[in-house]
């Protein structure tokens, strides 16, 4: 019998609720039978205290070597302080596609049962290029960068995904009536790519209208293709459709590397209390298992999560339960058998 492969994965527990939810997820992953070797690293303020660097060189090297990372949230201070670790890592490894599936879990009452959306967010450009400066006191310029290359490759990613996974429809979400040049370019690239995919319906909606439409009737959408900032905002809105930020997973994908992380941030308001919901990071880990071709383990974890939600006995507070982070993890482990 061939020896079982060991997956070397870079692990960034992060801060705030990061270490708690990461610990819960690692326990569950280790119980799948898949062999992991974790390379664990601090990042952000915690890393700065230890190494004098927000992202230690050894962390970059680890991701470069392993090509896969599982990451908890790392706080980005508002205003001054350091540059977002999340944005820096996405740029450094050219993780241009941010992939976020939005799906109801059983047992959770939400306004709309049966939501099944895919968000494809451009991850390296837009307002997130970090080009801001003060022109004169009281006047600040922030530069949004949209390129043909960046827009074309994210559109291609969305259409390839749709075709491969039988998704029927893609909408580009934009504000090209105001951002005529930048969003105009984004749309032109998406249209050009769409021409090569006659089997996938293509539409365009303005961002503000889309937010209203998503709340009123999310079923008119299937896959949403968005620039960086719009994708960030609409992801949180869509998380709200299925029960909140504690649930929605994400993957940052490039041609070479992948970093799996939840949509939510470090949630300092509930950190250190063993009450955070680890489902979002756990479902991100399920995406990682698929990425590693560990299909059986991915399905086993996903099924166990769905069982725990359907039973409604051991849910965390954000989704109406009373269980703690570790109790929820125990319930998932029990459901895995
Ligand atoms: P960022 O800008 O870093 O993405 P954010 O401003 O979106 O962060 P979060 O840290 O994600 O903010 O938290 C937003 C709200 O959602 C907070 O009230 C937080 O407690 C809640 N929340 C986020 N993640 C979870 C979770 N895993 N479990 C329970 N509640 C959560």
Coordinates of N, CA, C and O in Angstrom, one line a residue, residues 181-331:
X181 N -14.1 55.2 -15.8 CA -12.9 54.6 -16.4 C -12.5 53.3 -15.8 O -12.3 52.3 -16.4
X182 N -12.4 53.3 -14.4 CA -11.9 52.1 -13.7 C -12.9 51.0 -13.8 O -12.6 49.9 -14.3
X183 N -14.2 51.2 -13.3 CA -15.1 50.1 -13.4 C -15.5 49.9 -14.9 O -15.9 48.7 -15.2
X184 N -15.4 50.9 -15.7 CA -15.6 50.7 -17.1 C -14.7 49.6 -17.7 O -15.1 48.7 -18.4
X185 N -13.4 49.7 -17.3 CA -12.4 48.8 -17.8 C -12.7 47.4 -17.2 O -12.6 46.4 -17.9
X186 N -13.0 47.4 -15.9 CA -13.4 46.1 -15.3 C -14.5 45.4 -16.1 O -14.4 44.2 -16.4
X187 N -15.5 46.1 -16.4 CA -16.6 45.5 -17.2 C -16.2 45.1 -18.6 O -16.6 44.0 -19.1
X188 N -15.4 45.9 -19.3 CA -15.0 45.5 -20.6 C -14.3 44.2 -20.6 O -14.5 43.4 -21.5
X189 N -13.4 44.1 -19.6 CA -12.6 42.8 -19.5 C -13.5 41.6 -19.2 O -13.4 40.6 -19.9
X190 N -14.5 41.8 -18.3 CA -15.4 40.7 -18.0 C -16.3 40.4 -19.2 O -16.4 39.2 -19.5
X191 N -16.7 41.4 -20.0 CA -17.5 41.1 -21.2 C -16.7 40.3 -22.2 O -17.2 39.3 -22.8
X192 N -15.4 40.7 -22.4 CA -14.6 40.0 -23.3 C -14.4 38.5 -22.9 O -14.5 37.6 -23.7
X193 N -14.2 38.3 -21.6 CA -14.0 36.9 -21.2 C -15.3 36.2 -21.3 O -15.4 35.0 -21.8
X194 N -16.5 36.8 -21.0 CA -17.8 36.2 -21.1 C -18.1 35.6 -22.5 O -18.7 34.6 -22.7
X195 N -17.5 36.3 -23.5 CA -17.8 35.9 -24.9 C -17.3 34.5 -25.2 O -17.8 33.7 -26.0
X196 N -16.2 34.1 -24.4 CA -15.7 32.7 -24.6 C -16.4 31.7 -23.8 O -16.1 30.5 -23.8
X197 N -17.5 32.1 -23.1 CA -18.2 31.2 -22.2 C -19.7 31.3 -22.5 O -20.5 31.7 -21.7
X198 N -20.1 30.9 -23.7 CA -21.6 31.1 -24.1 C -22.5 30.2 -23.2 O -23.7 30.5 -23.2
X199 N -21.9 29.2 -22.6 CA -22.7 28.3 -21.7 C -23.0 28.9 -20.4 O -23.8 28.4 -19.6
X200 N -22.4 30.1 -20.0 CA -22.7 30.7 -18.7 C -23.3 32.1 -19.0 O -22.8 32.9 -19.8
X201 N -24.5 32.3 -18.4 CA -25.2 33.6 -18.6 C -24.4 34.7 -18.0 O -23.8 34.5 -16.9
X202 N -24.4 35.9 -18.6 CA -23.6 37.0 -18.1 C -24.5 38.2 -17.9 O -25.3 38.5 -18.8
X203 N -24.4 38.8 -16.7 CA -25.2 40.1 -16.5 C -24.3 41.1 -15.7 O -23.3 40.8 -15.2
X204 N -24.8 42.3 -15.6 CA -24.1 43.4 -14.9 C -25.2 44.1 -14.1 O -26.2 44.5 -14.6
X205 N -24.8 44.3 -12.8 CA -25.7 45.1 -11.9 C -24.9 46.1 -11.2 O -23.7 45.9 -10.8
X206 N -25.5 47.3 -10.9 CA -24.8 48.3 -10.2 C -24.8 48.0 -8.7 O -25.8 47.4 -8.2
X207 N -23.7 48.2 -8.0 CA -23.4 47.8 -6.7 C -24.5 48.1 -5.6 O -25.0 47.3 -4.9
X208 N -25.0 49.4 -5.7 CA -26.0 49.8 -4.6 C -27.3 49.0 -4.8 O -27.9 48.5 -3.9
X209 N -27.7 48.9 -6.1 CA -28.9 48.2 -6.4 C -28.7 46.7 -6.0 O -29.6 46.1 -5.4
X210 N -27.6 46.2 -6.3 CA -27.3 44.7 -6.0 C -27.5 44.5 -4.5 O -28.0 43.4 -4.1
X211 N -27.0 45.4 -3.6 CA -27.2 45.2 -2.2 C -28.6 45.1 -1.8 O -29.0 44.2 -1.0
X212 N -29.4 46.0 -2.4 CA -30.9 45.9 -2.1 C -31.5 44.6 -2.7 O -32.2 43.9 -2.0
X213 N -31.1 44.3 -3.9 CA -31.6 43.0 -4.5 C -31.3 41.8 -3.7 O -32.1 40.9 -3.6
X214 N -30.0 41.8 -3.2 CA -29.6 40.6 -2.4 C -30.4 40.4 -1.2 O -30.7 39.3 -0.8
X215 N -30.8 41.5 -0.6 CA -31.6 41.4 0.7 C -33.1 41.0 0.3 O -33.7 40.3 1.0
X216 N -33.6 41.6 -0.8 CA -35.0 41.3 -1.2 C -35.1 39.9 -1.8 O -36.1 39.3 -1.6
X217 N -34.2 39.5 -2.7 CA -34.3 38.2 -3.4 C -33.0 37.7 -3.9 O -32.6 37.9 -5.0
X218 N -32.2 37.0 -3.0 CA -30.9 36.6 -3.3 C -30.9 35.6 -4.4 O -29.8 35.3 -5.1
X219 N -32.0 34.9 -4.7 CA -32.0 33.8 -5.7 C -31.9 34.2 -7.1 O -31.7 33.4 -8.0
X220 N -32.0 35.5 -7.4 CA -31.8 36.0 -8.8 C -30.3 35.9 -9.1 O -29.9 36.1 -10.3
X221 N -29.4 35.8 -8.1 CA -28.0 35.7 -8.4 C -27.4 34.3 -8.2 O -28.0 33.5 -7.5
X222 N -26.3 34.0 -8.9 CA -25.6 32.8 -8.7 C -24.2 33.0 -8.3 O -23.8 32.8 -7.2
X223 N -23.4 33.6 -9.2 CA -22.0 33.9 -9.0 C -21.8 35.4 -9.1 O -22.2 36.0 -10.2
X224 N -21.2 36.1 -8.2 CA -21.0 37.5 -8.2 C -19.5 37.8 -8.5 O -18.6 37.2 -7.7
X225 N -19.2 38.6 -9.5 CA -17.8 38.9 -9.8 C -17.6 40.4 -9.4 O -18.3 41.3 -9.9
X226 N -16.6 40.6 -8.5 CA -16.5 42.0 -8.0 C -15.1 42.4 -7.8 O -14.2 41.6 -7.6
X227 N -14.9 43.8 -8.0 CA -13.6 44.4 -7.6 C -13.4 44.2 -6.1 O -14.3 43.9 -5.4
X228 N -12.2 44.5 -5.7 CA -11.7 44.3 -4.3 C -12.6 44.9 -3.2 O -13.2 44.1 -2.4
X229 N -12.8 46.1 -3.2 CA -13.6 46.8 -2.1 C -15.1 46.4 -2.2 O -15.7 46.1 -1.1
X230 N -15.7 46.3 -3.4 CA -17.1 45.9 -3.5 C -17.2 44.5 -2.9 O -18.2 44.1 -2.3
X231 N -16.2 43.6 -3.3 CA -16.3 42.2 -2.8 C -16.2 42.1 -1.3 O -16.9 41.3 -0.7
X232 N -15.4 43.0 -0.7 CA -15.3 43.0 0.7 C -16.6 43.3 1.4 O -17.1 42.6 2.3
X233 N -17.2 44.3 0.9 CA -18.5 44.8 1.5 C -19.6 43.8 1.2 O -20.4 43.4 2.1
X234 N -19.7 43.4 0.0 CA -20.9 42.5 -0.4 C -20.7 41.1 0.3 O -21.7 40.4 0.7
X235 N -19.4 40.7 0.6 CA -19.2 39.4 1.3 C -19.9 39.5 2.7 O -20.5 38.5 3.2
X236 N -19.7 40.6 3.4 CA -20.3 40.7 4.8 C -21.8 40.7 4.6 O -22.5 40.1 5.5
X237 N -22.3 41.4 3.7 CA -23.8 41.5 3.5 C -24.3 40.0 3.2 O -25.3 39.6 3.8
X238 N -23.6 39.3 2.4 CA -24.1 37.9 2.1 C -23.9 37.0 3.3 O -24.7 36.1 3.5
X239 N -22.9 37.3 4.1 CA -22.7 36.5 5.3 C -24.0 36.7 6.2 O -24.5 35.7 6.8
X240 N -24.5 37.9 6.2 CA -25.7 38.2 7.0 C -26.9 37.4 6.5 O -27.8 37.1 7.2
X241 N -26.9 37.1 5.2 CA -28.0 36.3 4.6 C -28.1 34.9 5.1 O -29.2 34.3 5.2
X242 N -27.0 34.4 5.5 CA -26.9 32.9 5.9 C -26.7 32.7 7.4 O -26.5 31.6 7.8
X243 N -26.6 33.8 8.1 CA -26.5 33.6 9.6 C -25.4 34.3 10.2 O -25.2 34.2 11.4
X244 N -24.5 35.0 9.5 CA -23.5 35.9 10.1 C -22.1 35.5 9.7 O -21.8 34.5 9.1
X245 N -21.2 36.3 10.3 CA -19.8 36.2 9.9 C -19.1 35.0 10.5 O -18.1 34.6 10.0
X246 N -19.8 34.4 11.5 CA -19.2 33.2 12.1 C -19.2 32.0 11.2 O -18.7 30.9 11.5
X247 N -19.9 32.1 10.0 CA -20.1 30.9 9.2 C -19.4 30.9 7.9 O -19.2 29.8 7.3
X248 N -19.0 32.0 7.3 CA -18.7 32.1 5.9 C -17.2 31.9 5.7 O -16.3 32.6 6.2
X249 N -16.8 30.9 4.9 CA -15.4 30.6 4.6 C -14.9 31.3 3.4 O -15.6 31.9 2.7
X250 N -13.5 31.2 3.3 CA -12.9 31.9 2.1 C -11.6 31.2 1.8 O -11.0 30.6 2.6
X251 N -11.2 31.5 0.5 CA -9.9 31.0 0.0 C -9.3 32.1 -0.8 O -10.0 32.8 -1.6
X252 N -8.0 32.4 -0.6 CA -7.3 33.3 -1.4 C -6.4 32.5 -2.3 O -5.5 31.8 -1.9
X253 N -6.7 32.6 -3.6 CA -6.0 31.6 -4.6 C -5.2 32.4 -5.6 O -5.6 33.4 -6.2
X254 N -4.0 31.8 -5.8 CA -3.1 32.3 -6.9 C -2.8 31.2 -7.8 O -3.3 30.1 -7.6
X255 N -1.9 31.4 -8.7 CA -1.5 30.3 -9.6 C -0.6 29.3 -8.9 O -0.5 28.2 -9.2
X256 N 0.1 29.8 -7.8 CA 1.1 29.0 -7.2 C 0.7 28.6 -5.7 O 1.0 27.5 -5.3
X257 N 0.2 29.6 -5.0 CA -0.1 29.3 -3.6 C -1.6 29.6 -3.2 O -2.3 30.2 -4.0
X258 N -2.0 29.1 -2.0 CA -3.3 29.4 -1.6 C -3.3 29.6 -0.1 O -2.6 28.9 0.7
X259 N -4.1 30.6 0.4 CA -4.2 30.8 1.8 C -5.7 30.7 2.1 O -6.5 31.5 1.5
X260 N -6.1 29.9 3.1 CA -7.5 29.7 3.4 C -7.8 30.4 4.7 O -7.1 30.3 5.7
X261 N -8.8 31.3 4.7 CA -9.1 32.1 5.9 C -10.6 32.5 5.8 O -11.2 32.6 4.8
X262 N -11.2 32.6 7.0 CA -12.6 33.0 7.1 C -12.8 34.4 6.6 O -11.8 35.2 6.5
X263 N -14.1 34.8 6.3 CA -14.4 36.2 5.9 C -14.2 37.1 7.1 O -13.8 38.3 6.9
X264 N -14.5 36.6 8.3 CA -14.6 37.6 9.5 C -13.2 38.0 9.9 O -12.2 37.5 9.5
X265 N -13.2 39.1 10.7 CA -12.0 39.6 11.3 C -11.7 39.0 12.6 O -12.2 38.0 13.0
X266 N -10.9 39.7 13.4 CA -10.4 39.2 14.7 C -11.4 39.3 15.8 O -11.1 38.8 16.9
X267 N -12.5 40.0 15.6 CA -13.6 40.1 16.6 C -13.1 40.3 18.0 O -13.3 39.5 18.9
X268 N -12.3 41.4 18.2 CA -11.8 41.7 19.6 C -12.8 41.7 20.7 O -12.6 41.4 21.8
X269 N -14.1 42.1 20.3 CA -15.1 42.2 21.3 C -15.5 40.8 22.0 O -16.0 40.8 23.1
X270 N -15.1 39.7 21.3 CA -15.5 38.4 22.0 C -14.2 37.5 22.1 O -14.4 36.4 22.4
X271 N -13.1 38.1 21.9 CA -11.8 37.3 22.0 C -11.5 36.8 23.4 O -11.9 37.4 24.4
X272 N -10.9 35.6 23.4 CA -10.4 35.1 24.7 C -11.5 34.5 25.6 O -11.3 34.2 26.8
X273 N -12.7 34.4 25.1 CA -13.8 34.0 26.0 C -14.4 32.6 25.6 O -15.4 32.1 26.2
X274 N -13.8 31.9 24.7 CA -14.2 30.6 24.2 C -15.7 30.7 23.8 O -16.5 29.8 24.0
X275 N -16.1 31.8 23.1 CA -17.5 31.9 22.6 C -17.5 32.1 21.1 O -18.6 32.0 20.5
X276 N -16.4 32.3 20.4 CA -16.4 32.5 19.0 C -16.8 31.3 18.2 O -16.6 30.2 18.7
X277 N -17.4 31.5 17.1 CA -17.9 30.4 16.3 C -16.7 30.0 15.3 O -16.3 30.8 14.5
X278 N -16.2 28.8 15.4 CA -15.1 28.3 14.5 C -15.6 27.8 13.2 O -14.8 27.4 12.4
X279 N -16.9 27.9 12.9 CA -17.4 27.3 11.7 C -16.8 27.9 10.4 O -16.5 27.2 9.4
X280 N -16.7 29.2 10.4 CA -16.1 29.9 9.2 C -14.7 29.4 8.9 O -14.4 29.1 7.7
X281 N -13.9 29.3 9.9 CA -12.5 28.8 9.6 C -12.6 27.3 9.3 O -11.8 26.8 8.5
X282 N -13.5 26.6 10.0 CA -13.6 25.2 9.7 C -14.0 24.9 8.3 O -13.5 24.1 7.6
X283 N -15.0 25.7 7.8 CA -15.4 25.5 6.4 C -14.3 26.0 5.4 O -14.2 25.5 4.3
X284 N -13.5 27.0 5.9 CA -12.3 27.3 5.0 C -11.4 26.2 5.0 O -10.7 25.9 3.9
X285 N -11.2 25.5 6.1 CA -10.4 24.3 6.1 C -10.9 23.2 5.2 O -10.2 22.4 4.6
X286 N -12.2 23.1 5.1 CA -12.9 22.1 4.2 C -12.4 22.5 2.7 O -12.1 21.6 1.9
X287 N -12.5 23.8 2.4 CA -12.0 24.2 1.1 C -10.5 23.8 0.9 O -10.1 23.4 -0.2
X288 N -9.8 23.9 2.0 CA -8.3 23.6 1.9 C -8.2 22.1 1.6 O -7.4 21.6 0.8
X289 N -9.0 21.2 2.3 CA -9.0 19.8 2.1 C -9.3 19.5 0.6 O -8.6 18.6 0.0
X290 N -10.3 20.1 0.0 CA -10.6 19.9 -1.4 C -9.3 20.3 -2.2 O -9.0 19.6 -3.1
X291 N -8.7 21.4 -1.9 CA -7.6 21.9 -2.6 C -6.4 20.9 -2.6 O -5.7 20.7 -3.5
X292 N -6.3 20.2 -1.4 CA -5.3 19.2 -1.2 C -5.7 17.8 -1.8 O -5.0 16.8 -1.6
X293 N -6.8 17.8 -2.5 CA -7.4 16.5 -3.0 C -7.7 15.5 -1.9 O -7.7 14.3 -2.2
X294 N -8.0 16.0 -0.7 CA -8.4 15.1 0.3 C -10.0 15.1 0.4 O -10.6 15.6 1.3
X295 N -10.6 14.6 -0.7 CA -12.0 14.7 -0.8 C -12.8 14.0 0.3 O -13.8 14.6 0.8
X296 N -12.4 12.8 0.7 CA -13.1 12.1 1.7 C -13.1 12.8 3.0 O -14.2 13.0 3.7
X297 N -12.0 13.4 3.4 CA -11.9 14.1 4.6 C -12.7 15.4 4.6 O -13.4 15.7 5.5
X298 N -12.7 16.1 3.4 CA -13.5 17.3 3.3 C -14.9 17.0 3.4 O -15.6 17.7 4.2
X299 N -15.4 15.9 2.8 CA -16.8 15.6 2.9 C -17.2 15.2 4.3 O -18.3 15.5 4.8
X300 N -16.3 14.5 5.0 CA -16.6 14.0 6.3 C -16.7 15.2 7.3 O -17.7 15.2 8.1
X301 N -15.8 16.2 7.2 CA -15.9 17.3 8.1 C -17.2 18.1 7.8 O -18.0 18.5 8.6
X302 N -17.5 18.3 6.5 CA -18.6 19.1 6.1 C -19.9 18.5 6.6 O -20.8 19.1 7.1
X303 N -20.0 17.2 6.4 CA -21.2 16.4 6.8 C -21.4 16.5 8.4 O -22.5 16.7 8.8
X304 N -20.2 16.4 9.1 CA -20.3 16.5 10.5 C -20.8 17.9 11.0 O -21.6 18.1 11.9
X305 N -20.3 19.0 10.3 CA -20.7 20.3 10.6 C -22.2 20.4 10.4 O -23.0 21.0 11.2
X306 N -22.7 19.9 9.3 CA -24.1 20.0 8.9 C -25.0 19.2 9.9 O -26.0 19.7 10.3
X307 N -24.4 18.1 10.4 CA -25.2 17.3 11.4 C -25.3 18.1 12.7 O -26.4 18.2 13.3
X308 N -24.2 18.7 13.1 CA -24.3 19.5 14.4 C -25.3 20.7 14.3 O -26.0 21.0 15.2
X309 N -25.3 21.3 13.1 CA -26.2 22.4 12.9 C -27.7 21.9 12.8 O -28.6 22.5 13.4
X310 N -27.9 20.8 12.2 CA -29.2 20.2 12.0 C -29.8 19.8 13.4 O -30.9 20.0 13.7
X311 N -28.9 19.3 14.3 CA -29.3 18.9 15.6 C -29.6 20.1 16.5 O -30.4 20.0 17.5
X312 N -29.0 21.2 16.3 CA -29.2 22.5 17.0 C -28.9 22.4 18.5 O -29.4 23.2 19.3
X313 N -28.1 21.4 18.9 CA -27.9 21.2 20.4 C -26.7 21.9 20.9 O -26.6 22.3 22.0
X314 N -25.7 22.0 20.0 CA -24.4 22.5 20.4 C -23.9 23.7 19.5 O -22.8 23.6 18.9
X315 N -24.7 24.7 19.4 CA -24.3 25.8 18.6 C -23.8 27.0 19.4 O -24.1 27.1 20.6
X316 N -23.0 27.8 18.8 CA -22.4 29.0 19.5 C -23.5 30.1 19.5 O -24.5 30.1 18.8
X317 N -23.1 31.1 20.4 CA -24.1 32.2 20.7 C -24.5 33.0 19.4 O -25.7 33.4 19.3
X318 N -23.6 33.2 18.5 CA -23.9 34.1 17.4 C -25.0 33.5 16.5 O -25.6 34.2 15.8
X319 N -25.2 32.2 16.6 CA -26.3 31.5 15.8 C -27.4 31.0 16.7 O -28.1 30.0 16.4
X320 N -27.5 31.6 17.9 CA -28.6 31.3 18.8 C -28.4 30.2 19.8 O -29.4 29.8 20.5
X321 N -27.2 29.6 19.9 CA -26.9 28.6 20.9 C -26.3 29.1 22.1 O -26.2 30.3 22.4
X322 N -25.8 28.1 22.9 CA -25.1 28.4 24.2 C -23.7 27.8 24.3 O -23.1 28.0 25.3
X323 N -23.3 27.1 23.3 CA -22.1 26.3 23.4 C -20.9 27.3 23.2 O -21.0 28.3 22.6
X324 N -19.7 26.8 23.8 CA -18.5 27.5 23.6 C -17.8 27.0 22.3 O -18.2 26.0 21.7
X325 N -16.7 27.7 22.0 CA -15.9 27.3 20.8 C -15.5 25.8 20.9 O -15.7 25.0 19.9
X326 N -14.9 25.4 22.0 CA -14.4 24.1 22.1 C -15.5 23.0 22.2 O -15.4 21.9 21.7
X327 N -16.6 23.4 22.9 CA -17.8 22.5 22.9 C -18.3 22.2 21.5 O -18.7 21.1 21.2
X328 N -18.4 23.3 20.7 CA -18.8 23.1 19.3 C -17.8 22.1 18.6 O -18.3 21.2 17.9
X329 N -16.5 22.3 18.8 CA -15.6 21.5 18.2 C -15.7 20.0 18.6 O -15.7 19.1 17.8
X330 N -16.0 19.8 19.9 CA -16.3 18.5 20.5 C -17.4 17.8 19.7 O -17.4 16.6 19.4
X331 N -18.5 18.6 19.5 CA -19.7 18.1 18.9 C -19.4 17.7 17.4 O -19.9 16.6 17.0

